[in-house]
Structure formats: C-alpha cells, structure tokens
Amino acid sequence: MEKTEEKLLDIQDLRVHFHTRHGVVKAVDGVSFGLERGEVLGIVGESGSGKSVTCLSVLGLLPAPPARIESGRALLAGRDLLTLDAESLRRVRGKSISMIFQEPMTSLNPYLKIGVQLVETLRAHEAIAAEAARARAIRMLDRVGIADAGIRMDGYPHELSGGMRQRVMIAMALLTQPDILIADEPTTALDVTIQAQILELIRELKAEFGMAVILISHAMGVVAEMSDRILVMYAGRVVEQGNPGEIFRHPAHPYTKALIDSMPNPNASADRLPAIAGTPPDLARLPAGCAFAPRCGFARPVCRETDPDERTRPASETPALGAPEALTRPGSPTRSAEPGHAFRCHVDI
Amino acid sequence: MSTSEAEAALLEIQDLKVHFPLLKGMLRPKLIGVVKALDGVSLSVRRGEVLGLVGESGSGKSTLGRAIVGLARPSAGSIRFNGAELTGLSRRAFRPFRSRVQIIFQDPYSSLNPRMTVYDILSEPLRIHESLPRAERARRVAGMLEQVGLAAEHMARFPHEFSGGQRQRIAIARALIVRPDLVIADEPVSALDVSIQAQILNLLTDLRRKFGLTMVFISHDLSVVQHISDRVAVLYLGKIMELADRSRLYARPLHPYTRALISAIPSMDPAARKERIVLKGSIPSPADPPSGCRFHTRCLHAELKCAEAEPPIEAFAPSHCSACWFSSRWA
C-alpha cells in the first residue's frame, strides 16, 4: 500500500457514461490502474472497449454532455484531475500530460506553419521568448528525426508524409517535457516500416526524457513489444492486467486468450483461425454477469448471473520466461515487487 | 510441369504499366509529370490459388488490383484472363468479364450504398449479369446471405444497421453472388477489429474451398497475408521485388526489402523476437522513382551498382524470384 504515493497517475474506479437517446452507454465502467514514473503501460482492446475514453476523460477532452463522469478519481501527483476547473486542466494538458493521436493530419492545423504550431504550444505553457521557443522547437524537431528542421519549421503539415507528421506530433507533445505521454494508436495509420521507426523513436525518447507512456492500441504485437505492463479492456472494464510475458504466455482471462489465439500466427498451420464468435456487446444493453460470457467458450451458468470480482495470480506462479530482456528493457523502472497478474473471471483456464 | 502450370494460369500479367498524368492548373492543365503507379509488373495467378500482394502505401498493390478488374487503365502491358486479353477492350467488350472478376474493398462503410437495402445491393449484380426471374433472384440472394453467415431476414435492412464485420460479409456476398472465377480482395480485413478479422478470414477460407475461388489478396499486413496466401508477391514503387511460395518467402526472404518488412512484424512472443531491421526514410514518390534499383535509397546493403543499374527479377529457386543484385547472399 505504501506504493500508492509513488504512483505518477492513479486512476480509481473510473466510470464514464454517455447519456444518449438509446440509453446509457457505459463506455468506462469501473476502471482502476496506476502508472509509475518511467513506465510504459499498454492498453489493448477492440473498438468500443473504452481504452480511448478512459484517457480522454482523464484529460477532460470528452464532450459533456453526452459524456458524464459518474464516479472515480484520477490522481496526478495527488491532485484529482476529474475535479479540476477548465483552466487548471488546460495547464495540465500539454504540460504534465501530452497526447498523440492516430491520424496526425487531423491533429495538426493545416493552415498553420509547423513552426508556428510548435512555438505556440511551448509558449502556452512556459514564459519563454519567441526566439528561444523557436530554437527549442528546432532542436526537438531535429531530435525526432526531421531533416532540415529549421526549414521544416516554415513548412505546412501537408508537405510531410504520414510518418513525418507523426514525428512532428511527437515533437510537439514532448516540447514541454511532460511526465506522461499518452499515445492513442500512434502507428495504426502508418506503414509497417514507418511503424517500426516511430515505435523505436518513442522507445528512445522515453529513455531519454524519463517520461511514462500510456500506449493505446488494438495491435497486440505492438503493445507486447513496447510495454512494461499491459491492461486488457473489454466492454468498459479492465479484464486482465499483468506484464507482457505473463499475459501473452499465460493469459488468465478467456477474452485475452481468445484474442491472442485469433491472431494469424505463422506457427499455427491450421487453415482456420480460432475466431471469437459474435460481436462486442452493445454498451447500452450490457448482459447480466460477465460482459464476455455470451462469446466465451469457458462460460458457466454463474458467468451469466454475477459479475466476476478481480482475482490475482501471483507473478511467482508463472514459469520463468524465455526472454528476460523483454521484461527488463533498458529504461524500465526496477520494482521491488513485481505487481501480480490480475484478472476478472470466475473460471480458471 | 511448366506447361501444365502455364495452362493452369487463370490470370497472366505481362509487363503491366499503369501511369497517371500529373497535371497542374485548372483551366488549361499542363502535364508536369507522370506517376508510375505500376511500372512493369509480370505475374500469373493459378486457378484455385490465393496470391498475396504486400507492400507499403504507394507500392502499387491496389492499382494492380484495380487494373485487373478494369478500374484502372493500363498504359502498357497485357492482362490475360483465361487466355483472353483484357487490355484495350471497350467498355462493352469488357462487360462479360466483369462478372468473372469481382473485387472486395477495404472499407465496408463506404463501399456499400447507404440508401440501398441488402437485397438491392446483392440483386443488382444479378440483374446486370444474369437475367433471372424475380423469384429466382430472391432465392439466390437468400442463399448467398446464408453462405456468408447472415440470414435471409437481413435482406430488407440497410447497411447502417450492421456492424463492420457484417458489412464486410455483405460486400463479400455481393462479390460472390455472380459466381466469379477470380476475386480481388483489397485489404478486406484491415478496417476490422482483431476478433472480427479472424471471422472474416475464416469465411474467405471456407468460401474459397466451397466455390474453388482464385483470389488475389492485397494487404499491408504481413501476418494476414502469410495466413491466407499460397504465394506472395512483394511490391515496392510499382515493381515486384520478390515473389515466392508463402513458406519460402517468410522463411528465407531473398530481397532486403522483404527481409526488413518481415522483421518489422511486431511479435507477441518475446522469445520469437528477432533482430529488427529498421528502414530509414519512407517510400519515395512514384512520380520520381530512384535510379537503378528503386529500393536502393533505403536499402542497408546498397552499393554503387544499385544506384546505376536496375536488377532484373531472377529465379533463385523453382518458385522463388527476387530483384536484387545481391540476393544470392541469402539464397
């Protein structure tokens, strides 16, 4: 319990509901997790699982109405972000917590020169002279791998390729040296080779600036490679969390297991993939009991009646992994005790 | 063997070029360049096989698919379908082939007309290509819906009432209802969630077996292509870099570009993680491709020769071709 105070971000029992004509959509329904300094936390889940809404609500970026934060706390260094007024929140956003999005073209202003957007971001958060801000922006562009950074400052976003735009977004996010970078599907719109470049860059910059990263993605491979710890979300809940080795080698939740099994895998020679039947539930009409039960191959009568509580499986139970470097990557925080492997399921699989 | 293989080729593409003019100005447009989306591609697709096309955006893989179904006009080269030449045909002369070759697009949200019911969407190709009595048409639509995992009662609904995966099933049904010989699937699962992606891949596998389909499967996702294809062609800037049987291509890639692509596949399994080859830069403009080997500007093994002369595509094994001066290093 003494670990609570060293957490950089502490989300407790967050519930975000959307009040729509079709009913109350429970987009996030009781999510709790912590983020430690310098850690990469991966959040995986399919569309509608609540991974983006969780992060957007913490930053106060959801339109309200229809969104309403029903309960919970989001403590950043002890301060609850959910109770801050707009002005204080604006000072947190872009300063302590920065966010990058999937489609860098829609996140950059097409009418403004890249330099203007970078300098504006910096000066919104720091009392710094225009010239000094410009110099810092050029240094940061250079650092994220933009060639001829000085010249690019006077260019417009449309002159850049998708990968370069994402580099500009990363430069903009890191200018103020935030403690937390939230990357929401940062490579989904990019080609494989560019994806590899951007992931490499995020990894380097994380080590260099010592920030924590929340990486949101539907791509299990990307999350597995980048993260120190992983949350798996389904229907607005965290159904499993643990380190990548445990999650991918010994998934405890049937959804996680099914998701991993349904990925095309070169070692499985079968023609057919073990797909998950059905579709994710309507969040306005969640089934009783476990939300995954209707699609779950392990479901028992109890699963359709009561919602499972969180259980833990101690990390020591998991056999040693083949590749220890995956767990102690350079720049990873060293923890005195590995947090256990937690999941919400009635069944032992 | 080689003659029987040639006989078995359903689609034969020779030195295909698709060039788009780059125009500037609105009133009196001036030609300022040419985008060489495809610049000399030769390949054949055998009856009953799935040929995977992989490459980054700008590689020309979608243009190739569109050229095969007649949606992009070839500038040079030949496309022979079942022995008949398709290039240079008038719209009218092309029409009989339209039902033989069908295409499925990436985005099931934009490829289905939102104002048409599922019945209208599926019966339209039947009305155009086959003159059937109304009752027979309805029977065919209902039967096809069942084949793709939907029910006959879905006929009266509109696309917006379906999820992404279900819409893709409708798009697949629309392509297959005229019983084509060849299906071009252009990124058919890229817009879908992981759990739905597996369902659609399974559906394509089942339908392929049931109807004896031949398929060209276009994707940027190397794992998906590996799963579904018998052979794979790797495209870069409008040219084929490497073409091989699936298992050979992934186990022993002979082209530095393929090697980099395969190494960039993120892996869930920490033990399976290999050394990553991170390519520098991004794909150059197809309006101004590099000299010599088109890949040399990003290649880790490039030498002087690569900038000067373009390597021919050569066979290194019976079913394995690569266009690199140094492929023998990895052979």
XYZ file of C-alpha atoms in Angstrom:
680
model
C 0.000 0.000 0.000
C 2.947 2.342 0.511
C 3.395 2.134 -3.246
C 0.351 4.340 -3.742
C 2.255 7.538 -3.155
C 4.953 6.871 -5.705
C 2.401 6.379 -8.443
C 2.545 9.126 -11.006
C -1.048 8.669 -12.100
C -3.608 6.766 -10.117
C -6.976 6.031 -11.673
C -9.521 4.729 -9.194
C -12.884 3.244 -10.088
C -13.432 5.495 -13.089
C -16.902 5.374 -14.607
C -17.726 7.360 -17.733
C -21.205 7.023 -19.140
C -22.708 8.587 -22.249
C -26.315 9.621 -21.924
C -27.843 9.110 -25.358
C -31.266 8.684 -26.861
C -30.652 4.962 -26.981
C -29.905 4.720 -23.308
C -26.919 4.996 -21.042
C -23.769 3.795 -22.774
C -21.375 2.570 -20.136
C -18.171 3.297 -22.033
C -15.937 3.029 -18.978
C -17.360 1.148 -16.063
C -15.126 0.860 -13.048
C -11.568 1.119 -14.301
C -8.659 1.329 -11.879
C -4.963 1.339 -12.640
C -1.774 3.075 -11.680
C 1.060 4.420 -13.748
C 4.550 4.617 -12.374
C 7.251 7.053 -13.341
C 9.086 5.976 -16.473
C 6.796 3.040 -17.117
C 5.198 2.043 -20.423
C 1.657 0.912 -19.812
C -0.036 -0.720 -22.767
C -3.819 -0.745 -23.083
C -5.230 -3.241 -25.590
C -8.790 -3.779 -26.589
C -11.079 -3.607 -29.572
C -13.033 -0.572 -30.631
C -15.593 0.302 -28.010
C -13.669 -1.350 -25.197
C -13.169 2.012 -23.502
C -9.428 2.415 -23.883
C -9.541 5.830 -25.538
C -12.448 7.113 -23.460
C -10.504 6.326 -20.297
C -7.623 8.535 -21.369
C -9.744 11.288 -22.883
C -11.827 11.610 -19.742
C -8.729 11.958 -17.590
C -7.683 14.888 -19.783
C -11.161 16.420 -19.763
C -11.404 16.023 -23.523
C -14.794 14.350 -23.718
C -17.823 16.352 -24.786
C -20.112 16.731 -21.804
C -22.969 16.122 -22.407
C -23.331 13.369 -23.568
C -20.329 12.147 -21.582
C -20.600 12.180 -17.825
C -18.056 11.069 -15.305
C -20.182 9.110 -12.872
C -17.534 8.293 -10.350
C -13.861 7.841 -9.768
C -10.667 9.719 -9.207
C -7.689 10.389 -11.424
C -4.844 11.442 -9.196
C -1.865 13.089 -10.842
C 0.773 13.601 -8.166
C -2.006 13.601 -5.587
C -4.287 16.066 -7.430
C -7.620 14.786 -8.745
C -7.827 15.746 -12.413
C -11.540 14.972 -12.536
C -12.355 17.846 -10.187
C -10.151 20.488 -11.778
C -11.690 23.514 -13.461
C -11.152 24.038 -17.178
C -8.283 26.481 -16.726
C -6.271 24.272 -14.371
C -6.899 21.287 -16.605
C -5.640 23.226 -19.598
C -2.403 23.792 -17.728
C -2.045 20.060 -17.086
C -2.795 19.125 -20.673
C 0.209 19.593 -22.877
C 2.387 20.332 -19.867
C 2.269 17.379 -17.482
C 0.386 15.054 -19.806
C 0.656 15.185 -23.584
C -1.275 13.115 -26.036
C -0.698 11.986 -29.604
C -3.378 10.528 -31.818
C -3.773 8.024 -34.598
C -4.193 10.386 -37.507
C -1.546 13.089 -37.353
C -3.068 15.025 -40.254
C -6.253 15.765 -38.373
C -4.359 16.712 -35.215
C -2.250 19.362 -36.916
C -3.727 22.622 -38.150
C -3.416 22.541 -41.955
C -3.411 26.347 -42.209
C -0.550 26.995 -39.820
C 3.145 26.548 -40.396
C 4.627 23.720 -38.380
C 6.924 26.133 -36.528
C 4.015 28.354 -35.507
C 2.171 25.361 -34.024
C 5.212 24.173 -32.101
C 6.118 27.606 -30.737
C 2.502 28.261 -29.775
C 2.356 25.031 -27.781
C 5.525 25.833 -25.927
C 4.589 29.436 -25.168
C 1.147 28.413 -23.959
C 2.819 26.577 -21.117
C 6.063 28.412 -20.462
C 7.132 32.013 -20.197
C 9.687 31.866 -22.941
C 10.707 34.406 -25.588
C 9.650 33.672 -29.156
C 13.221 33.291 -30.367
C 14.167 30.888 -27.596
C 10.967 28.898 -28.176
C 11.767 28.652 -31.855
C 15.280 27.425 -31.115
C 13.917 24.765 -28.780
C 11.312 23.685 -31.312
C 14.024 23.272 -33.954
C 16.122 21.213 -31.563
C 13.154 18.989 -30.791
C 12.256 18.513 -34.471
C 15.843 17.585 -35.083
C 15.717 15.158 -32.179
C 12.663 13.320 -33.515
C 14.428 12.803 -36.811
C 13.106 15.587 -39.042
C 15.838 16.500 -41.520
C 16.458 20.224 -42.132
C 14.418 21.084 -39.060
C 14.989 24.834 -39.499
C 13.481 24.780 -42.975
C 10.613 22.457 -41.975
C 9.537 24.994 -39.346
C 8.306 27.193 -42.186
C 6.555 24.345 -43.984
C 2.966 23.178 -43.694
C 1.719 19.780 -42.466
C 0.541 18.678 -45.928
C 4.117 18.823 -47.180
C 5.025 15.958 -44.874
C 4.426 12.217 -45.161
C 2.333 10.417 -42.548
C 5.375 9.196 -40.659
C 6.924 12.673 -40.633
C 3.673 14.215 -39.391
C 3.608 11.737 -36.545
C 7.182 12.771 -35.727
C 6.042 16.407 -35.638
C 3.188 15.433 -33.313
C 5.648 13.651 -31.047
C 7.952 16.680 -31.080
C 5.011 18.895 -30.141
C 3.970 16.550 -27.361
C 7.455 16.399 -25.879
C 8.383 20.088 -26.140
C 7.093 20.809 -22.675
C 8.792 17.690 -21.286
C 5.653 16.072 -19.929
C 5.700 13.408 -17.235
C 3.214 11.326 -19.177
C 2.804 10.765 -22.897
C -0.482 9.208 -23.955
C -0.133 7.646 -27.400
C -3.516 6.615 -28.808
C -2.955 4.213 -31.722
C 0.150 6.181 -32.754
C 1.154 3.836 -35.566
C -2.168 2.424 -36.775
C -2.339 4.718 -39.805
C 1.287 4.088 -40.757
C 3.023 1.534 -42.921
C 4.884 -1.314 -41.215
C 8.341 0.071 -41.856
C 7.308 3.532 -40.635
C 5.573 1.956 -37.638
C 8.884 0.350 -36.687
C 10.605 3.745 -36.934
C 8.039 5.519 -34.779
C 7.994 2.813 -32.091
C 11.785 2.919 -31.986
C 11.636 6.703 -31.612
C 9.101 6.559 -28.766
C 11.273 3.990 -27.001
C 14.402 6.140 -27.327
C 12.704 9.340 -26.246
C 11.122 7.627 -23.278
C 14.538 6.514 -22.072
C 15.991 9.944 -22.755
C 13.313 12.073 -21.116
C 12.263 9.577 -18.484
C 8.568 10.042 -19.091
C 5.878 7.449 -18.562
C 3.948 6.313 -21.618
C 0.395 5.052 -21.931
C 0.245 3.216 -25.237
C -3.246 2.502 -26.517
C -3.541 0.040 -29.370
C -5.628 -2.741 -30.778
C -2.441 -4.345 -32.094
C -1.345 -6.929 -29.562
C 2.101 -7.280 -31.095
C 2.857 -3.582 -30.809
C 1.711 -3.422 -27.199
C 3.587 -6.605 -26.266
C 6.831 -5.264 -27.642
C 6.622 -1.814 -26.102
C 5.052 -2.249 -22.687
C 6.260 -2.986 -19.186
C 2.709 -3.738 -18.141
C -0.480 -4.386 -20.066
C -4.159 -3.788 -19.404
C -6.646 -5.730 -21.495
C -10.001 -3.977 -21.779
C -13.370 -5.346 -22.785
C -16.727 -3.559 -22.680
C -15.503 -0.710 -20.498
C -13.628 -2.819 -17.987
C -10.096 -3.960 -17.370
C -10.449 -7.735 -17.634
C -6.790 -8.579 -17.160
C -3.536 -6.897 -16.286
C -0.003 -8.055 -15.898
C 3.368 -7.945 -17.570
C 3.626 -8.842 -21.272
C 5.282 -12.187 -20.698
C 2.576 -13.388 -18.322
C -0.279 -12.017 -20.386
C 0.845 -13.482 -23.658
C 2.282 -16.767 -22.416
C -0.268 -17.485 -19.708
C -3.378 -15.413 -20.282
C -5.758 -15.811 -17.337
C -8.860 -14.307 -18.922
C -10.695 -16.181 -21.692
C -11.020 -12.971 -23.713
C -7.288 -12.342 -23.677
C -6.639 -15.933 -24.622
C -9.196 -15.833 -27.416
C -7.777 -12.572 -28.743
C -4.261 -13.987 -28.842
C -5.433 -17.217 -30.464
C -7.378 -15.376 -33.142
C -4.310 -13.567 -34.449
C -2.786 -15.061 -37.589
C 0.211 -16.974 -36.357
C 2.945 -18.434 -38.532
C 3.397 -21.403 -36.209
C -0.204 -22.487 -36.418
C -0.600 -24.297 -39.708
C -4.365 -24.600 -39.441
C -6.404 -23.059 -42.231
C -8.990 -21.678 -39.906
C -8.275 -19.267 -37.087
C -9.894 -19.857 -33.712
C -12.095 -16.777 -34.068
C -14.189 -15.315 -31.267
C -17.839 -15.829 -32.094
C -20.241 -12.912 -32.133
C -19.511 -9.245 -31.697
C -18.663 -6.987 -28.756
C -21.791 -6.168 -26.709
C -23.918 -3.068 -27.024
C -22.657 -0.920 -24.157
C -26.133 0.452 -23.588
C -27.517 -3.055 -23.080
C -24.833 -4.993 -21.304
C -25.719 -8.570 -20.422
C -26.059 -9.583 -16.804
C -22.977 -11.102 -15.256
C -19.728 -11.059 -17.164
C -19.936 -8.976 -20.370
C -17.840 -11.514 -22.258
C -19.895 -14.543 -21.220
C -22.088 -14.641 -24.369
C -18.950 -15.054 -26.518
C -16.916 -17.106 -24.061
C -16.082 -20.748 -24.628
C -15.436 -21.272 -20.916
C -18.650 -19.663 -19.652
C -20.599 -21.391 -16.904
C -24.040 -20.586 -15.520
C -22.507 -18.367 -12.826
C -20.888 -16.180 -15.516
C -24.289 -15.130 -16.814
C -25.521 -14.245 -13.339
C -22.831 -12.464 -11.398
C -20.095 -10.155 -12.443
C -16.743 -11.673 -11.503
C -14.548 -9.860 -8.990
C -10.930 -9.205 -9.632
C -8.629 -12.041 -8.678
C -4.872 -12.173 -8.737
C -2.405 -14.784 -9.679
C 0.964 -14.157 -8.056
C 3.725 -13.482 -10.556
C 5.872 -16.178 -8.981
C 3.422 -18.803 -10.170
C 4.292 -18.029 -13.725
C 7.228 -20.012 -15.020
C 10.369 -18.159 -15.986
C 10.247 -16.634 -19.409
C 12.437 -17.462 -22.336
C 13.452 -13.900 -22.974
C 14.097 -11.992 -19.777
C 15.250 -8.906 -21.661
C 11.663 -8.340 -22.672
C 10.773 -7.706 -19.067
C 13.754 -5.633 -18.024
C 14.306 -3.463 -21.002
C 16.723 -0.596 -20.567
C 14.862 2.320 -19.073
C 12.314 0.152 -17.337
C 11.726 1.050 -13.733
C 13.029 -1.527 -11.337
C 10.341 -2.629 -8.993
C 10.887 -4.137 -5.617
C 7.961 -6.461 -6.074
C 6.510 -7.389 -9.432
C 2.831 -6.471 -9.385
C 0.748 -9.581 -9.719
C -1.279 -10.730 -12.583
C -4.880 -9.637 -12.061
C -7.988 -10.712 -13.928
C -11.751 -10.732 -13.680
C -13.137 -14.169 -14.362
C -14.984 -16.883 -12.471
C -13.209 -19.644 -14.322
C -9.647 -20.914 -14.147
C -8.497 -21.581 -17.677
C 5.425 -29.209 -65.248
C 5.938 -25.743 -66.597
C 3.473 -26.186 -69.442
C 0.777 -27.567 -67.176
C 1.405 -24.647 -64.828
C 1.035 -22.194 -67.659
C -2.192 -23.879 -68.670
C -3.445 -23.657 -65.140
C -2.842 -19.882 -65.003
C -6.169 -18.113 -64.757
C -4.624 -14.679 -64.867
C -1.462 -13.789 -66.719
C 0.003 -10.312 -66.350
C 2.887 -9.241 -68.570
C 4.958 -6.098 -68.070
C 1.942 -4.156 -66.870
C 2.295 -0.403 -66.526
C -0.248 1.986 -65.095
C 0.865 5.592 -65.334
C -1.178 8.542 -64.166
C -0.539 12.004 -65.616
C 0.297 14.704 -63.079
C -1.491 17.844 -64.184
C -1.183 21.367 -62.915
C -3.665 24.160 -63.460
C -7.421 24.015 -63.765
C -8.365 25.787 -66.973
C -5.538 24.696 -69.216
C -3.930 21.832 -67.332
C -0.262 21.291 -68.089
C 1.423 17.924 -67.831
C 4.107 18.274 -65.180
C 4.982 14.659 -64.626
C 3.863 11.058 -64.583
C 3.073 8.948 -61.517
C 4.270 5.456 -62.298
C 1.930 3.555 -60.020
C 2.813 0.292 -61.748
C 5.931 0.183 -63.803
C 6.408 -3.191 -65.395
C 4.806 -5.968 -63.355
C 4.622 -9.554 -64.564
C 2.973 -12.342 -62.647
C 0.484 -15.116 -63.051
C -2.260 -16.397 -60.801
C -3.013 -20.094 -60.992
C -6.503 -21.431 -60.902
C -7.530 -22.102 -57.299
C -4.656 -20.337 -55.572
C -4.504 -17.299 -53.332
C -1.826 -14.855 -54.374
C -0.928 -12.331 -51.700
C 0.231 -8.829 -52.663
C 2.101 -6.936 -49.959
C 3.768 -3.564 -49.909
C 3.570 -0.159 -48.308
C 1.176 2.538 -49.428
C 2.407 3.785 -52.781
C 3.755 0.385 -53.762
C 1.080 -0.052 -56.421
C -0.649 -3.075 -54.892
C -4.122 -1.540 -55.011
C -3.542 -0.169 -58.507
C -2.689 -3.687 -59.633
C -5.954 -4.991 -58.180
C -7.915 -2.183 -59.775
C -6.255 -2.741 -63.153
C -7.268 -6.418 -63.081
C -10.946 -5.580 -62.569
C -10.814 -2.779 -65.118
C -10.975 0.137 -62.682
C -7.541 1.463 -63.657
C -6.493 1.779 -67.279
C -3.179 0.134 -68.137
C -0.725 2.318 -70.038
C 1.165 -0.664 -71.414
C 1.468 -4.393 -70.995
C -1.034 -7.179 -71.028
C -3.584 -8.767 -68.716
C -4.837 -12.113 -69.948
C -7.758 -13.699 -68.193
C -8.413 -17.315 -69.081
C -6.363 -16.735 -72.209
C -8.294 -13.640 -73.344
C -6.641 -10.232 -73.483
C -8.371 -7.656 -71.264
C -6.373 -4.525 -72.006
C -7.576 -2.297 -74.781
C -11.128 -3.613 -74.626
C -14.008 -1.200 -74.977
C -16.365 -0.905 -72.012
C -18.857 -3.008 -73.868
C -16.379 -5.717 -74.768
C -15.141 -5.747 -71.184
C -18.576 -6.301 -69.706
C -18.673 -10.124 -69.924
C -15.506 -10.226 -67.804
C -16.912 -8.032 -65.061
C -18.896 -10.879 -63.576
C -15.904 -13.238 -63.860
C -13.654 -10.942 -61.833
C -15.009 -9.289 -58.692
C -13.486 -7.033 -56.064
C -13.943 -6.579 -52.310
C -12.801 -3.269 -50.862
C -11.247 -2.346 -47.541
C -13.872 -0.121 -46.053
C -17.293 -1.727 -45.743
C -18.656 1.637 -44.618
C -18.000 3.410 -47.900
C -18.273 0.526 -50.348
C -21.954 -0.160 -49.694
C -24.586 2.309 -50.858
C -26.323 3.505 -47.657
C -29.643 4.050 -49.460
C -29.897 0.526 -50.791
C -31.194 -2.411 -48.821
C -29.115 -5.543 -48.591
C -31.457 -7.122 -51.121
C -30.891 -4.272 -53.590
C -27.132 -4.446 -53.057
C -26.974 -8.170 -53.713
C -29.523 -8.367 -56.504
C -28.048 -5.520 -58.554
C -25.114 -7.555 -59.900
C -27.531 -10.390 -60.676
C -29.808 -8.061 -62.600
C -26.888 -6.746 -64.621
C -25.141 -10.006 -65.354
C -27.837 -12.654 -65.365
C -31.421 -12.455 -66.496
C -33.245 -14.371 -63.828
C -36.886 -14.453 -62.836
C -37.547 -12.336 -59.757
C -38.235 -15.327 -57.508
C -35.031 -16.997 -58.545
C -33.103 -13.787 -57.811
C -34.530 -13.626 -54.313
C -33.628 -17.239 -53.781
C -30.047 -16.618 -54.874
C -29.743 -13.577 -52.581
C -31.078 -15.509 -49.614
C -28.755 -18.423 -50.348
C -25.725 -16.168 -50.650
C -26.520 -14.381 -47.392
C -26.565 -17.719 -45.675
C -23.214 -18.654 -47.191
C -21.598 -15.576 -45.664
C -23.125 -16.146 -42.247
C -26.087 -13.785 -42.436
C -29.762 -14.663 -42.567
C -32.397 -14.203 -45.221
C -34.320 -11.832 -42.958
C -31.419 -9.363 -43.201
C -32.420 -8.666 -46.817
C -34.737 -5.782 -46.035
C -32.259 -3.938 -43.863
C -29.887 -1.102 -44.717
C -26.093 -1.161 -44.332
C -26.103 1.165 -41.296
C -27.957 -1.481 -39.313
C -24.940 -3.776 -39.474
C -21.584 -3.864 -37.718
C -18.327 -3.518 -39.636
C -17.795 -7.259 -39.794
C -21.337 -7.885 -41.019
C -20.969 -5.181 -43.671
C -17.842 -6.866 -44.909
C -19.862 -10.085 -45.136
C -22.385 -8.234 -47.303
C -19.566 -6.926 -49.519
C -18.226 -10.466 -49.864
C -21.693 -11.742 -50.725
C -22.057 -9.045 -53.382
C -18.759 -10.076 -54.948
C -19.533 -13.791 -54.913
C -23.190 -13.777 -55.948
C -22.331 -13.738 -59.662
C -20.063 -16.771 -59.099
C -16.826 -15.147 -60.248
C -13.703 -17.119 -61.111
C -11.371 -14.553 -59.596
C -11.827 -12.325 -56.572
C -9.608 -9.364 -55.794
C -9.697 -8.711 -52.056
C -8.193 -5.287 -51.398
C -7.371 -5.026 -47.670
C -10.623 -6.802 -46.773
C -9.871 -7.104 -43.054
C -7.765 -4.009 -42.395
C -10.638 -1.905 -41.085
C -11.909 -4.619 -38.741
C -11.244 -5.381 -35.103
C -8.981 -8.292 -34.295
C -11.737 -10.686 -33.240
C -13.809 -9.858 -36.330
C -10.780 -10.047 -38.603
C -10.369 -13.721 -37.741
C -14.054 -14.400 -38.525
C -13.768 -12.800 -41.965
C -10.506 -14.573 -42.765
C -12.171 -17.872 -41.858
C -15.143 -17.005 -44.024
C -12.883 -16.295 -47.007
C -11.061 -19.582 -46.410
C -14.360 -21.518 -46.290
C -15.828 -19.817 -49.351
C -12.634 -20.327 -51.261
C -12.839 -24.036 -50.644
C -16.544 -24.267 -51.324
C -16.505 -22.314 -54.588
C -12.989 -23.176 -55.736
C -12.168 -19.493 -55.796
C -8.997 -17.984 -57.102
C -8.059 -14.924 -55.131
C -5.644 -12.011 -55.189
C -5.361 -10.893 -51.590
C -3.956 -7.391 -51.131
C -2.781 -6.299 -47.698
C -0.135 -4.332 -45.898
C -0.369 -6.794 -43.005
C 2.258 -9.459 -43.499
C 0.825 -11.836 -40.902
C -2.586 -11.832 -42.539
C -1.064 -12.405 -45.975
C 1.039 -15.225 -44.574
C -2.045 -16.836 -43.135
C -4.158 -16.862 -46.251
C -1.837 -16.937 -49.276
C -0.274 -19.773 -51.239
C 2.188 -17.447 -52.938
C 3.199 -13.899 -52.116
C 4.442 -11.009 -54.267
C 6.191 -8.076 -52.595
C 5.741 -4.755 -54.371
C 7.743 -1.576 -53.994
C 7.218 1.582 -56.053
C 5.358 -0.169 -58.824
C 7.690 -3.141 -59.234
C 7.821 -6.654 -57.882
C 10.770 -7.056 -55.545
C 10.213 -10.668 -54.658
C 7.754 -13.434 -55.484
C 7.739 -16.843 -53.864
C 5.740 -19.602 -52.268
C 4.414 -18.449 -48.925
C 6.556 -20.697 -46.753
C 9.751 -19.899 -48.650
C 9.171 -16.177 -48.672
C 8.700 -15.957 -44.919
C 11.379 -18.491 -44.025
C 14.073 -17.384 -46.468
C 13.390 -13.935 -47.892
C 15.926 -13.070 -50.589
C 15.273 -9.366 -51.016
C 16.474 -6.809 -48.440
C 13.087 -5.080 -48.610
C 11.193 -8.277 -47.822
C 13.670 -9.026 -45.066
C 13.010 -5.630 -43.495
C 9.238 -5.975 -43.837
C 9.211 -9.371 -42.170
C 11.474 -8.230 -39.364
C 9.123 -5.311 -38.700
C 6.171 -7.565 -37.811
C 5.534 -6.887 -34.117
C 5.532 -10.127 -32.186
C 3.557 -11.068 -29.118
C 6.043 -13.694 -28.133
C 9.211 -12.253 -26.580
C 11.173 -15.382 -27.463
C 10.233 -15.177 -31.129
C 11.509 -11.642 -31.443
C 14.280 -11.323 -33.954
C 16.656 -8.524 -34.664
C 14.648 -5.703 -36.159
C 15.758 -4.127 -39.394
C 14.519 -0.542 -39.210
C 14.489 1.026 -42.655
C 15.372 4.680 -42.887
C 13.115 7.202 -44.566
C 9.878 6.487 -46.338
C 8.826 5.259 -49.747
C 9.960 7.785 -52.436
C 7.480 9.431 -54.771
C 6.328 7.197 -57.620
C 6.461 10.333 -59.798
C 10.221 10.397 -59.407
C 11.480 6.921 -58.527
C 15.176 6.493 -57.684
C 17.599 5.414 -60.389
C 18.767 1.828 -60.655
C 17.134 -0.350 -58.040
C 14.166 1.597 -56.699
C 14.822 0.421 -53.207
C 18.495 1.448 -53.062
C 17.822 4.744 -51.250
C 16.540 2.842 -48.191
C 18.493 -0.376 -48.510
C 21.047 -1.305 -45.875
C 23.052 -3.350 -48.376
C 23.078 -0.920 -51.289
C 26.279 -0.486 -53.232
C 27.279 1.770 -56.098
C 25.941 -0.674 -58.657
C 22.438 -0.486 -57.187
C 22.092 3.208 -57.984
C 23.330 2.685 -61.507
C 21.564 -0.349 -62.878
C 18.213 -1.886 -62.174
C 18.478 -5.532 -61.108
C 16.388 -7.942 -63.186
C 13.942 -10.233 -61.444
C 15.637 -13.616 -61.347
C 14.678 -17.080 -60.204
C 16.775 -18.381 -57.324
C 14.720 -21.498 -56.823
C 11.874 -23.061 -58.831
C 9.254 -20.892 -57.212
C 11.271 -18.044 -55.839
C 12.194 -14.863 -57.736
C 13.895 -11.770 -56.447
C 15.013 -8.489 -57.996
C 18.223 -7.686 -56.159
C 21.839 -7.745 -57.289
C 22.823 -9.476 -54.060
C 20.009 -11.940 -53.439
C 22.443 -14.846 -53.754
C 23.893 -13.776 -50.387
C 20.769 -15.033 -48.656
C 19.896 -17.828 -51.046
